[in-house]
mmCIF file of C-alpha atoms and ligand atoms in Angstrom:
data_model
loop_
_atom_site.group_PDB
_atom_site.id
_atom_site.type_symbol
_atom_site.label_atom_id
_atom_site.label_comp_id
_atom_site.label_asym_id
_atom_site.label_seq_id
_atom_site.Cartn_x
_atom_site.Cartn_y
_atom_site.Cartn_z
ATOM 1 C CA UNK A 1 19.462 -11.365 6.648
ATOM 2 C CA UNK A 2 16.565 -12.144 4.065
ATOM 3 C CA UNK A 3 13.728 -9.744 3.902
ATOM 4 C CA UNK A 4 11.288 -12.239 5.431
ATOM 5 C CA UNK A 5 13.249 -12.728 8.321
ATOM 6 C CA UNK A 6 12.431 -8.911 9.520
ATOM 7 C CA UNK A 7 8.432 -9.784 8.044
ATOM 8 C CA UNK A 8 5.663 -11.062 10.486
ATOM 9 C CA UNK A 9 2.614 -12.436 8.388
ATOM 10 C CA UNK A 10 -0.824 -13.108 9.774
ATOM 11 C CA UNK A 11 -1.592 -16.651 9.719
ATOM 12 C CA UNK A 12 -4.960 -16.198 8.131
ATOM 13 C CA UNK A 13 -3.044 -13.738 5.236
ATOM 14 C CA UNK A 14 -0.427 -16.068 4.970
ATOM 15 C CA UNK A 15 -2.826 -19.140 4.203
ATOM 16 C CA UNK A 16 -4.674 -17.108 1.628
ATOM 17 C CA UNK A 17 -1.332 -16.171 -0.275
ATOM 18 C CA UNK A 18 -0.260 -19.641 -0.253
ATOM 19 C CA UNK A 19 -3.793 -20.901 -1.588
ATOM 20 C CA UNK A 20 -3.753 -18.048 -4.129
ATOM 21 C CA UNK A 21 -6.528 -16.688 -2.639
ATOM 22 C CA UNK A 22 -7.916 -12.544 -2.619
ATOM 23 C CA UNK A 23 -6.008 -10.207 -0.013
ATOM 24 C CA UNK A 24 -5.983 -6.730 0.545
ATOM 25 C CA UNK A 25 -3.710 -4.687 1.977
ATOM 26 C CA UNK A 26 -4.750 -1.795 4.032
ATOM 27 C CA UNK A 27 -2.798 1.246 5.202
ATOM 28 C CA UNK A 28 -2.440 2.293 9.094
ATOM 29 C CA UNK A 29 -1.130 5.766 9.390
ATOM 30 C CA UNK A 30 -4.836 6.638 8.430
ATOM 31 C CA UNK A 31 -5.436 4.796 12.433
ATOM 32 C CA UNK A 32 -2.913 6.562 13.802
ATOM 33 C CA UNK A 33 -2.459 10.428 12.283
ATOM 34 C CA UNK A 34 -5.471 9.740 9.723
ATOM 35 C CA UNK A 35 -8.292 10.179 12.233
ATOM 36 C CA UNK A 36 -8.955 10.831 15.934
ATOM 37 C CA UNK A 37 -9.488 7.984 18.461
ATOM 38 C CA UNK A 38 -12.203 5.724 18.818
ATOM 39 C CA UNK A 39 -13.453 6.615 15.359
ATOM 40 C CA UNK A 40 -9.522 5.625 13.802
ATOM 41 C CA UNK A 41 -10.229 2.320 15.540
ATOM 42 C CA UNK A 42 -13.631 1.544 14.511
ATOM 43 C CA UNK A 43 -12.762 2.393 11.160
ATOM 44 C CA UNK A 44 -9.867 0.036 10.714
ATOM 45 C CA UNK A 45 -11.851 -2.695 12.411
ATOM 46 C CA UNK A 46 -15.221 -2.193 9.996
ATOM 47 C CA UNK A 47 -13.182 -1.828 6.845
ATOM 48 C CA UNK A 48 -11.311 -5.413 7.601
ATOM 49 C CA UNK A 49 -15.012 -6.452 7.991
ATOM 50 C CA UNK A 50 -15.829 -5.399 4.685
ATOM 51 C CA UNK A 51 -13.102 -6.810 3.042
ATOM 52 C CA UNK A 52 -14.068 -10.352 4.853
ATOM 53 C CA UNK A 53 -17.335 -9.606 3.597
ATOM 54 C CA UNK A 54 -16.373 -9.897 -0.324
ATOM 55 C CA UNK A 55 -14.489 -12.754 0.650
ATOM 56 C CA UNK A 56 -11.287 -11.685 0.540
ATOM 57 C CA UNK A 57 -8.856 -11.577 3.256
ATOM 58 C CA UNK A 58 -7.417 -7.730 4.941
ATOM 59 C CA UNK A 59 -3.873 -7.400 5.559
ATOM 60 C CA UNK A 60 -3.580 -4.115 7.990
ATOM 61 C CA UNK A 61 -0.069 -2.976 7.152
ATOM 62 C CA UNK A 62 2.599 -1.364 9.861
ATOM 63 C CA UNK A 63 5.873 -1.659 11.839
ATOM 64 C CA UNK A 64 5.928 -2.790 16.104
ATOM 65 C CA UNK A 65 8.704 -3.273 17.626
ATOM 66 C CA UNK A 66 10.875 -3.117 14.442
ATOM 67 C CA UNK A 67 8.841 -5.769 13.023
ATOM 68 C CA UNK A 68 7.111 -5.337 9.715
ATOM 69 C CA UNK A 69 3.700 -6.599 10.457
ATOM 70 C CA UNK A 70 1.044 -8.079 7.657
ATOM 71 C CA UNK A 71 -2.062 -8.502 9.158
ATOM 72 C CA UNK A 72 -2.859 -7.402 12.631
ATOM 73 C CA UNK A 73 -4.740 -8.390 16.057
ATOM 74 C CA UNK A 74 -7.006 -6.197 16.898
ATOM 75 C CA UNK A 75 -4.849 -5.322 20.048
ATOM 76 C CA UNK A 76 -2.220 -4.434 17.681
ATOM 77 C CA UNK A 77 -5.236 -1.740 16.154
ATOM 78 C CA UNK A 78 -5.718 -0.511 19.575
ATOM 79 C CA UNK A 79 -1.787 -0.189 19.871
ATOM 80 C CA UNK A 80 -1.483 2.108 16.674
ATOM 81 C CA UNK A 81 -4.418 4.040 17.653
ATOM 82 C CA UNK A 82 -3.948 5.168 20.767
ATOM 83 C CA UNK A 83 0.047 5.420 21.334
ATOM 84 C CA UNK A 84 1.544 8.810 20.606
ATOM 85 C CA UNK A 85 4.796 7.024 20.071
ATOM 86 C CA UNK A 86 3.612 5.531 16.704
ATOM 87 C CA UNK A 87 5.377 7.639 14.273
ATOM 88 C CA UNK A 88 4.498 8.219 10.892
ATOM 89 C CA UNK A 89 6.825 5.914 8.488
ATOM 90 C CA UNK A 90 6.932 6.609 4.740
ATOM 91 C CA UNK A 91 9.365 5.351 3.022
ATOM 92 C CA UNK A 92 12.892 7.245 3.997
ATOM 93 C CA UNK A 93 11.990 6.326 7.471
ATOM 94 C CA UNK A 94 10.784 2.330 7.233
ATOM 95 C CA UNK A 95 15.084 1.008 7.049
ATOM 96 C CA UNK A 96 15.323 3.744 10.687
ATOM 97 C CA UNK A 97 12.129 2.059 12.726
ATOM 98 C CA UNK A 98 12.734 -1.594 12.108
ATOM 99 C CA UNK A 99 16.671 -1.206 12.750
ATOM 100 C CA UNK A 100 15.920 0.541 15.841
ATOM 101 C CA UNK A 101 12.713 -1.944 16.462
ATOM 102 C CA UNK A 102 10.478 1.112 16.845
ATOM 103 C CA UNK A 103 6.747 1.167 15.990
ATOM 104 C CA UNK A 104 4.849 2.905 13.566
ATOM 105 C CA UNK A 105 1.858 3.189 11.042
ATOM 106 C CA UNK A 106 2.762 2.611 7.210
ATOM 107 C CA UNK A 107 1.678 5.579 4.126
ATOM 108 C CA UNK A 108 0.705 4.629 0.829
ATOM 109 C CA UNK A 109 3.980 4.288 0.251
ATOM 110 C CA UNK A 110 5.807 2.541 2.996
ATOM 111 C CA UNK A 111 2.232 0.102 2.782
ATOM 112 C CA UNK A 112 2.888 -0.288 -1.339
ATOM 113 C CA UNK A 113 6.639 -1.899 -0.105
ATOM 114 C CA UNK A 114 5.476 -4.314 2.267
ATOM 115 C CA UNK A 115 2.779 -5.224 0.635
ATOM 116 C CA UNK A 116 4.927 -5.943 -2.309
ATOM 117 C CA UNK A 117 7.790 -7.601 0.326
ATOM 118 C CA UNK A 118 4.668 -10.064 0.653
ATOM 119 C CA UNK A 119 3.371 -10.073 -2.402
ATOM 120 C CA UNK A 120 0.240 -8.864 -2.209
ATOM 121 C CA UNK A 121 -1.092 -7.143 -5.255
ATOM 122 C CA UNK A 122 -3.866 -4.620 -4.310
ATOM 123 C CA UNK A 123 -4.306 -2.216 -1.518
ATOM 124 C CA UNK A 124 -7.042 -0.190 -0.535
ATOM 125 C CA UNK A 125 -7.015 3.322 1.251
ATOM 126 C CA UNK A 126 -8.410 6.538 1.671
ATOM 127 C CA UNK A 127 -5.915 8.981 -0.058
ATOM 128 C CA UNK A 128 -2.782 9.278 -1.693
ATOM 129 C CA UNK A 129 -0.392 12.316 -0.630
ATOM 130 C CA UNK A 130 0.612 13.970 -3.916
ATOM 131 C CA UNK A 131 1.943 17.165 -5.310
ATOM 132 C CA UNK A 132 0.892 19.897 -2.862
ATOM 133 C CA UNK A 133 -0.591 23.288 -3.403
ATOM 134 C CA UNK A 134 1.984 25.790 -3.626
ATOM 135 C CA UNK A 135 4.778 23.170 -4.789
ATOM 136 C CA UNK A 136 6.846 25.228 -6.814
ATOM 137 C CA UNK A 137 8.131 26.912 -3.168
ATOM 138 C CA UNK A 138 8.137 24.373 -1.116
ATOM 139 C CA UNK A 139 9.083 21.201 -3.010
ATOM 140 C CA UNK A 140 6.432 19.101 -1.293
ATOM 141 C CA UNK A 141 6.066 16.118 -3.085
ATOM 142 C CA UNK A 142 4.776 13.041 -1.320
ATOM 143 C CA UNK A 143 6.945 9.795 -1.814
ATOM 144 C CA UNK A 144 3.558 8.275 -2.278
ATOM 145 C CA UNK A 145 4.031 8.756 -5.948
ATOM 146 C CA UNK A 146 7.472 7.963 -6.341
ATOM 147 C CA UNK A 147 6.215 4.665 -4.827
ATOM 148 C CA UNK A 148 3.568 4.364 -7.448
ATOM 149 C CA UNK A 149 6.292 4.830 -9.777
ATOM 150 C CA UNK A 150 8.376 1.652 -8.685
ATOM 151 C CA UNK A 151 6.242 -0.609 -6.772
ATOM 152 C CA UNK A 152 4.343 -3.368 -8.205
ATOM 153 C CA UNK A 153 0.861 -2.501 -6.467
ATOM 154 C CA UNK A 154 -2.422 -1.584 -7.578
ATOM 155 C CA UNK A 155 -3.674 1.435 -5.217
ATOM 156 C CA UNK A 156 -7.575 1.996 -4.695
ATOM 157 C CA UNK A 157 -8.330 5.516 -3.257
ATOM 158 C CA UNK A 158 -10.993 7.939 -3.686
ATOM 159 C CA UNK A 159 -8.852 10.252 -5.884
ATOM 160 C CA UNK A 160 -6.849 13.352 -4.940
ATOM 161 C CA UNK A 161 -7.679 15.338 -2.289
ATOM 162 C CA UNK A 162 -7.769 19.695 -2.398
ATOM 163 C CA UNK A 163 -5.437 19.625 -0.260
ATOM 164 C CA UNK A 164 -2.920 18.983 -2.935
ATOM 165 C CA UNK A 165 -2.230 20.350 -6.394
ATOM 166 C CA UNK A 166 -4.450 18.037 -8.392
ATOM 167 C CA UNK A 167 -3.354 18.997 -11.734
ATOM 168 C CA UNK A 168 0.346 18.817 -10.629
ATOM 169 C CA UNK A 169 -0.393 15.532 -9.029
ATOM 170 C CA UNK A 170 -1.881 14.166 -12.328
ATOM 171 C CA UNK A 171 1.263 15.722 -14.093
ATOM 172 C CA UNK A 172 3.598 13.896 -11.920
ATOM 173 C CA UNK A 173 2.060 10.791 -11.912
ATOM 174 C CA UNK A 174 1.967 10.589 -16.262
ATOM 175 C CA UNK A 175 5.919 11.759 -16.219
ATOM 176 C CA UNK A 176 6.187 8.834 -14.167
ATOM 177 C CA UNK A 177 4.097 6.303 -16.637
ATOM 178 C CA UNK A 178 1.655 5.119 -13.803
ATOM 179 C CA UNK A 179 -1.949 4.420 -15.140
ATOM 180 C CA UNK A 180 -4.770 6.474 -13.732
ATOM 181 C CA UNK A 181 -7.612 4.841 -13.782
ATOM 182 C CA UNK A 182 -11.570 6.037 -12.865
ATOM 183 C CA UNK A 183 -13.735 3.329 -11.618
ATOM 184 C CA UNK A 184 -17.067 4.007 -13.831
ATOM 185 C CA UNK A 185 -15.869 7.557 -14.193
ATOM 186 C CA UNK A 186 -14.159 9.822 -16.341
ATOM 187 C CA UNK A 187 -13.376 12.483 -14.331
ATOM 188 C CA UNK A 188 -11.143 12.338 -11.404
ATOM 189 C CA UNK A 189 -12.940 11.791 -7.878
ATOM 190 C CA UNK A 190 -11.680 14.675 -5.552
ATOM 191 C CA UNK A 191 -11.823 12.476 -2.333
ATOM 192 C CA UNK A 192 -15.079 14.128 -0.628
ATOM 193 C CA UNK A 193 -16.678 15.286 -3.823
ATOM 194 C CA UNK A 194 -16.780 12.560 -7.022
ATOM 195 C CA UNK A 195 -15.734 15.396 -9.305
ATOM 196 C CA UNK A 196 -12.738 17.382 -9.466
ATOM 197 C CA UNK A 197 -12.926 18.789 -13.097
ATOM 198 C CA UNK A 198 -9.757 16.542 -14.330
ATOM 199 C CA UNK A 199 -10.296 13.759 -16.650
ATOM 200 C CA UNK A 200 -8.841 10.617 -15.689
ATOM 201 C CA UNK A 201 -6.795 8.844 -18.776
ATOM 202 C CA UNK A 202 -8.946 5.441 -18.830
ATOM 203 C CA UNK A 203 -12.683 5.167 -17.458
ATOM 204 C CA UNK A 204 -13.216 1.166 -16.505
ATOM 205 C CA UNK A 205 -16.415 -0.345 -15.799
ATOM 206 C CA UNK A 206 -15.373 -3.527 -13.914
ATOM 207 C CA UNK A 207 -12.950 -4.827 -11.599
ATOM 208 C CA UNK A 208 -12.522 -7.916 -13.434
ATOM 209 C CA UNK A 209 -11.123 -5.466 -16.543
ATOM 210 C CA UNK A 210 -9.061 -3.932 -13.796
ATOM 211 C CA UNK A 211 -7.299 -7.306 -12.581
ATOM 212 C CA UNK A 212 -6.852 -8.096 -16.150
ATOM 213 C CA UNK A 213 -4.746 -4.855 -16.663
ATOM 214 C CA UNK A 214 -2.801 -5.694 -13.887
ATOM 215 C CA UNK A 215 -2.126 -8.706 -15.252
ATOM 216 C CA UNK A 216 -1.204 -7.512 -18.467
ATOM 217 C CA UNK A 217 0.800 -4.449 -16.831
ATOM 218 C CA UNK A 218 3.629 -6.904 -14.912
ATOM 219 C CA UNK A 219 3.929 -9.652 -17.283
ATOM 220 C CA UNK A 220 5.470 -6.761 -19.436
ATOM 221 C CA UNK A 221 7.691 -6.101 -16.903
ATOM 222 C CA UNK A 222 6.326 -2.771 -16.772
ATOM 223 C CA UNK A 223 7.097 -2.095 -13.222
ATOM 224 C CA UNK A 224 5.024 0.180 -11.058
ATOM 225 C CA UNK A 225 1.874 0.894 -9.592
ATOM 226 C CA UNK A 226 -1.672 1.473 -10.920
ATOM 227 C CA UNK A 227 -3.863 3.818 -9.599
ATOM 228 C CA UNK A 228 -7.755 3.292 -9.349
ATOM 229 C CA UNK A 229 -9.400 6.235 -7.876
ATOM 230 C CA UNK A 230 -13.122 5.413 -7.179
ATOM 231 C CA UNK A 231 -15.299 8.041 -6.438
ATOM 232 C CA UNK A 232 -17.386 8.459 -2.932
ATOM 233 C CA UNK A 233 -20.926 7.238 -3.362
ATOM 234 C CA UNK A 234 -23.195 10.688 -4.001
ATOM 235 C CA UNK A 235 -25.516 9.961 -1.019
ATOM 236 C CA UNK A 236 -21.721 10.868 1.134
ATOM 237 C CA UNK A 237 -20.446 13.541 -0.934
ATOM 238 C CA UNK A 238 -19.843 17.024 0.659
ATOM 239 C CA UNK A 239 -20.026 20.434 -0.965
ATOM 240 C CA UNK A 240 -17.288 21.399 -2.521
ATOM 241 C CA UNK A 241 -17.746 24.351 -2.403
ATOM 242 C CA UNK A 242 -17.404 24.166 1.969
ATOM 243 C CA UNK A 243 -15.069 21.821 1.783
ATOM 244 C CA UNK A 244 -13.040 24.306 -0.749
ATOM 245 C CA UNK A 245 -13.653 27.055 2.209
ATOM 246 C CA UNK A 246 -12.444 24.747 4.917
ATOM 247 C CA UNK A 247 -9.476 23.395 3.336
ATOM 248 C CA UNK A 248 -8.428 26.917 1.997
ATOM 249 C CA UNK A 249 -8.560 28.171 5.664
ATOM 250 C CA UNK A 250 -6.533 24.914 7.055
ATOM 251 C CA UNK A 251 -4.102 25.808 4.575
ATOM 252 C CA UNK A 252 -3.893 29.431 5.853
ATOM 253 C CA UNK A 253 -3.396 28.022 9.250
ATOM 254 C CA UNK A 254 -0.826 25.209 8.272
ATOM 255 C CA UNK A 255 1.400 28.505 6.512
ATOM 256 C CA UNK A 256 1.139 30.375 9.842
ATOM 257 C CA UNK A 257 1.768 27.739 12.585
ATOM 258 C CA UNK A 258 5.057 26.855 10.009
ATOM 259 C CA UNK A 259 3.921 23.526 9.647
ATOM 260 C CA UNK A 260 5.392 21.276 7.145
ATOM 261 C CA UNK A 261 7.336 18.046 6.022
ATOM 262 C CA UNK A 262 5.001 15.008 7.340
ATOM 263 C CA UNK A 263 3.433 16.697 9.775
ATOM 264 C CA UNK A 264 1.366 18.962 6.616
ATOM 265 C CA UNK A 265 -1.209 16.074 5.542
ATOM 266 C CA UNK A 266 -2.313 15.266 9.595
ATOM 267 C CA UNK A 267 -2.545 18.563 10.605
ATOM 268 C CA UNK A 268 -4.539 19.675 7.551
ATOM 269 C CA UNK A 269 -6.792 16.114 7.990
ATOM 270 C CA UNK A 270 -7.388 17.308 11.224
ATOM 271 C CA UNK A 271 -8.197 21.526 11.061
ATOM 272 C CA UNK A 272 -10.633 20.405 7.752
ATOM 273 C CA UNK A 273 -12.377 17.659 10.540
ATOM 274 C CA UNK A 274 -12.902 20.558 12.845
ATOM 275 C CA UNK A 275 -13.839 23.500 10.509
ATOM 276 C CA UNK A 276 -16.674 20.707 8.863
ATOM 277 C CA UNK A 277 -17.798 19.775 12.284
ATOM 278 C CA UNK A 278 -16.850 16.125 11.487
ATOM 279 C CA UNK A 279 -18.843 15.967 8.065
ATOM 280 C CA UNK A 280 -15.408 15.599 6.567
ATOM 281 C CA UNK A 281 -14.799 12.327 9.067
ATOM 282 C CA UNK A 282 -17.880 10.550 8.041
ATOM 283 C CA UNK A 283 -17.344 11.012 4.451
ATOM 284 C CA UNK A 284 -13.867 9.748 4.650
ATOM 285 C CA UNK A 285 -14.995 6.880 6.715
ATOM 286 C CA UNK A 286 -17.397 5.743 3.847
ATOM 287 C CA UNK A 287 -15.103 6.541 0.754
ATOM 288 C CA UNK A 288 -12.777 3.868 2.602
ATOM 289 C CA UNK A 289 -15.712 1.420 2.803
ATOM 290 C CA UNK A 290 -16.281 2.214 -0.733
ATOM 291 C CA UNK A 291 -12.557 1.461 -1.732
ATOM 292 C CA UNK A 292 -12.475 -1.551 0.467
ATOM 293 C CA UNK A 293 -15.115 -2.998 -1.132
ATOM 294 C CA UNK A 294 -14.060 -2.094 -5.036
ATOM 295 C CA UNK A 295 -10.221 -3.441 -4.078
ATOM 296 C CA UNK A 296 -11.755 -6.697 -2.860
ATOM 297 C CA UNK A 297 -13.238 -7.334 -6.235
ATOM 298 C CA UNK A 298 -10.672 -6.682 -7.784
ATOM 299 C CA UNK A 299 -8.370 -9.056 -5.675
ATOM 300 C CA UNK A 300 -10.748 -11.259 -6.306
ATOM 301 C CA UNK A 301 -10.589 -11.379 -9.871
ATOM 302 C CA UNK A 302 -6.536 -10.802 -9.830
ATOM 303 C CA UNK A 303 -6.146 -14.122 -7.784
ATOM 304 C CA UNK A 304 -8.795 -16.107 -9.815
ATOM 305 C CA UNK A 305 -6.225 -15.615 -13.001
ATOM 306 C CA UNK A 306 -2.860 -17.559 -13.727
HETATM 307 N N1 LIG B 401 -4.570 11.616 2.615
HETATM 308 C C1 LIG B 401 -5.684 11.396 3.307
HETATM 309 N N2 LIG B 401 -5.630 10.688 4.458
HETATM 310 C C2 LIG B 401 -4.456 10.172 4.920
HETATM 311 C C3 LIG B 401 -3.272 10.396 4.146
HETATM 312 C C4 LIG B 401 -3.372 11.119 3.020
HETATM 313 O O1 LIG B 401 -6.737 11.841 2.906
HETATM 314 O O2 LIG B 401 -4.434 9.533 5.985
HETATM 315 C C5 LIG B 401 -1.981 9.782 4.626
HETATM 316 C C6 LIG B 401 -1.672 8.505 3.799
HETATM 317 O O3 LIG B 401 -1.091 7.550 4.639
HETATM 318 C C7 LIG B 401 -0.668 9.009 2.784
HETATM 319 C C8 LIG B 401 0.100 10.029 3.613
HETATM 320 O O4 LIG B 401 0.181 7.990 2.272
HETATM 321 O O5 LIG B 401 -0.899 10.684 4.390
HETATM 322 C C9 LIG B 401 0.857 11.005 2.756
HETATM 323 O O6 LIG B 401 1.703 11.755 3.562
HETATM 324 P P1 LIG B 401 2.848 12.653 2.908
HETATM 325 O O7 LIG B 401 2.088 13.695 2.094
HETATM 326 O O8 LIG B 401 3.594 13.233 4.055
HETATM 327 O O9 LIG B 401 3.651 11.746 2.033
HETATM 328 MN MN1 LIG B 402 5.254 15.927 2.041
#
């Protein structure tokens, strides 16, 4: 077997790659363990809106049936958001679900591989996972940035969240010689706040300098990722100093209920949503807009070059 006989691309994607023309890839365990039902639908659906909007073309990114899926209906949406069944793949557990032609929704990392499988060069999402608090003990480390380490994909987030070790994260991700980049900002964006008191290694004021180090970065042969982190618009930015509160309590509650592995990051997304009374829901739902938008431009420019 090749790899594209186990890949399914979207027409409309596939015609774009073909023509050379701006795609995005989006994540989709964000629909289905990211955020709670209709809102994990209605986000998916108005962030492939605003990628169509810059002119570029969304890929939504996950596994049905065992098949590795690159662009979806918006049935398929529906599927991923509302079936309990959907597991969440990263990458250990993508070779498991399409040999066993199960279903489920992709992580940075299991997104950053099929992406690449279809050779699409920038991908748009929320948050990475990264070095967790409290690390030293437990080892958590997402395979998000082992990805970023290996896979030829440019990832636009809204920097780390305080969920994880940010320092550690940054740490991990310079042992492992993946740019860090801050869209129009020096500092690192802390995913509902635009500051998190790290300094990013390169500020860049443009997405068409950002394609161009792309460029540059793979025709070296330099494989691996690059990281943009792009900080949430101030008009959606929460206090940090609540958010600090809530996630420091979520993490208290994580430790007691013995929650860990891959079940940590959804049950933490979920106890900060409820301790915020949502706020933290409709900031994440416009940092992903934000990203969106930014990872279009820079698709944009990436596909206008040879
Ligand atoms: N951070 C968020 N929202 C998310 C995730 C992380 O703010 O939805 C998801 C992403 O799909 C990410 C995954 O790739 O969690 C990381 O999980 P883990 O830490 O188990 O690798
Ligand atoms: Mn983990």
């Amino acid at each position: 077997m090749k790899y594209t006989d186990y890949l399914d691309i979207h027409p409309d994607v596939e015609k774009a790659i073909k023509n050379k023309e701006p795609v995005v890839a989006l994540e989709s365990t964000i629909i289905s363990h990211g955020m709670p039902y209709p809102k994990n639908v209605e986000t998916a659906l108005m962030v492939e809106d605003t990628v169509r909007s810059n002119k570029a073309v969304p890929a939504t990114i996950a596994i049905i049936n065992g098949r590795l899926k690159v662009g979806l209906t918006n049935e398929e949406i529906e599927f991923l958001a509302t079936n309990e069944e959907v597991k969440k793949v990263s990458r250990r557990d993508l070779p498991i679900t399409v040999a066993q032609k199960l279903s489920g929704s992709t992580t940075v990392a299991s997104t950053m591989i099929i992406a690449s499988l279809a050779k699409i060069a920038v991908f748009a999402t929320g948050g990475i996972g990264g070095v967790h608090r409290g690390a030293e003990n437990t080892l958590d480390i997402s395979a998000d940035l082992e990805e970023l380490a290996n896979t030829n994909v440019c990832v636009v987030c809204a920097g780390a969240k305080a969920i994880l070790d940010i320092g550690l994260t940054l740490e991990y991700l310079e042992t492992k010689g993946v740019p860090v980049i801050g869209y129009k900002t020096s500092e690192l964006p802390a995913f509902y706040s635009s500051e998190s008191g790290f300094d990013v290694d390169y500020k860049i004021d443009s997405a068409l300098e950002i394609a161009e180090i792309l460029k540059t970065k793979w025709s070296l042969s330099i494989d691996g990722g690059v990281l943009v982190t792009n900080p949430i618009p101030v008009a959606f930015e929460l206090e940090s100093s609540i958010m600090n509160e809530a996630i420091n309590e979520a993490i208290i509650e994580a430790n007691n209920e013995n929650i860990s592995g891959k079940e940590i990051t959804p049950y933490l997304l979920s106890k900060v949503n409820e301790l915020t009374e949502g706020k933290s829901l409709d900031a994440n739902i416009k940092l992903i807009q934000n990203n969106a938008n930014l990872a279009s431009k820079i698709a944009l420019h990436y596909s206008n070059q040879d």
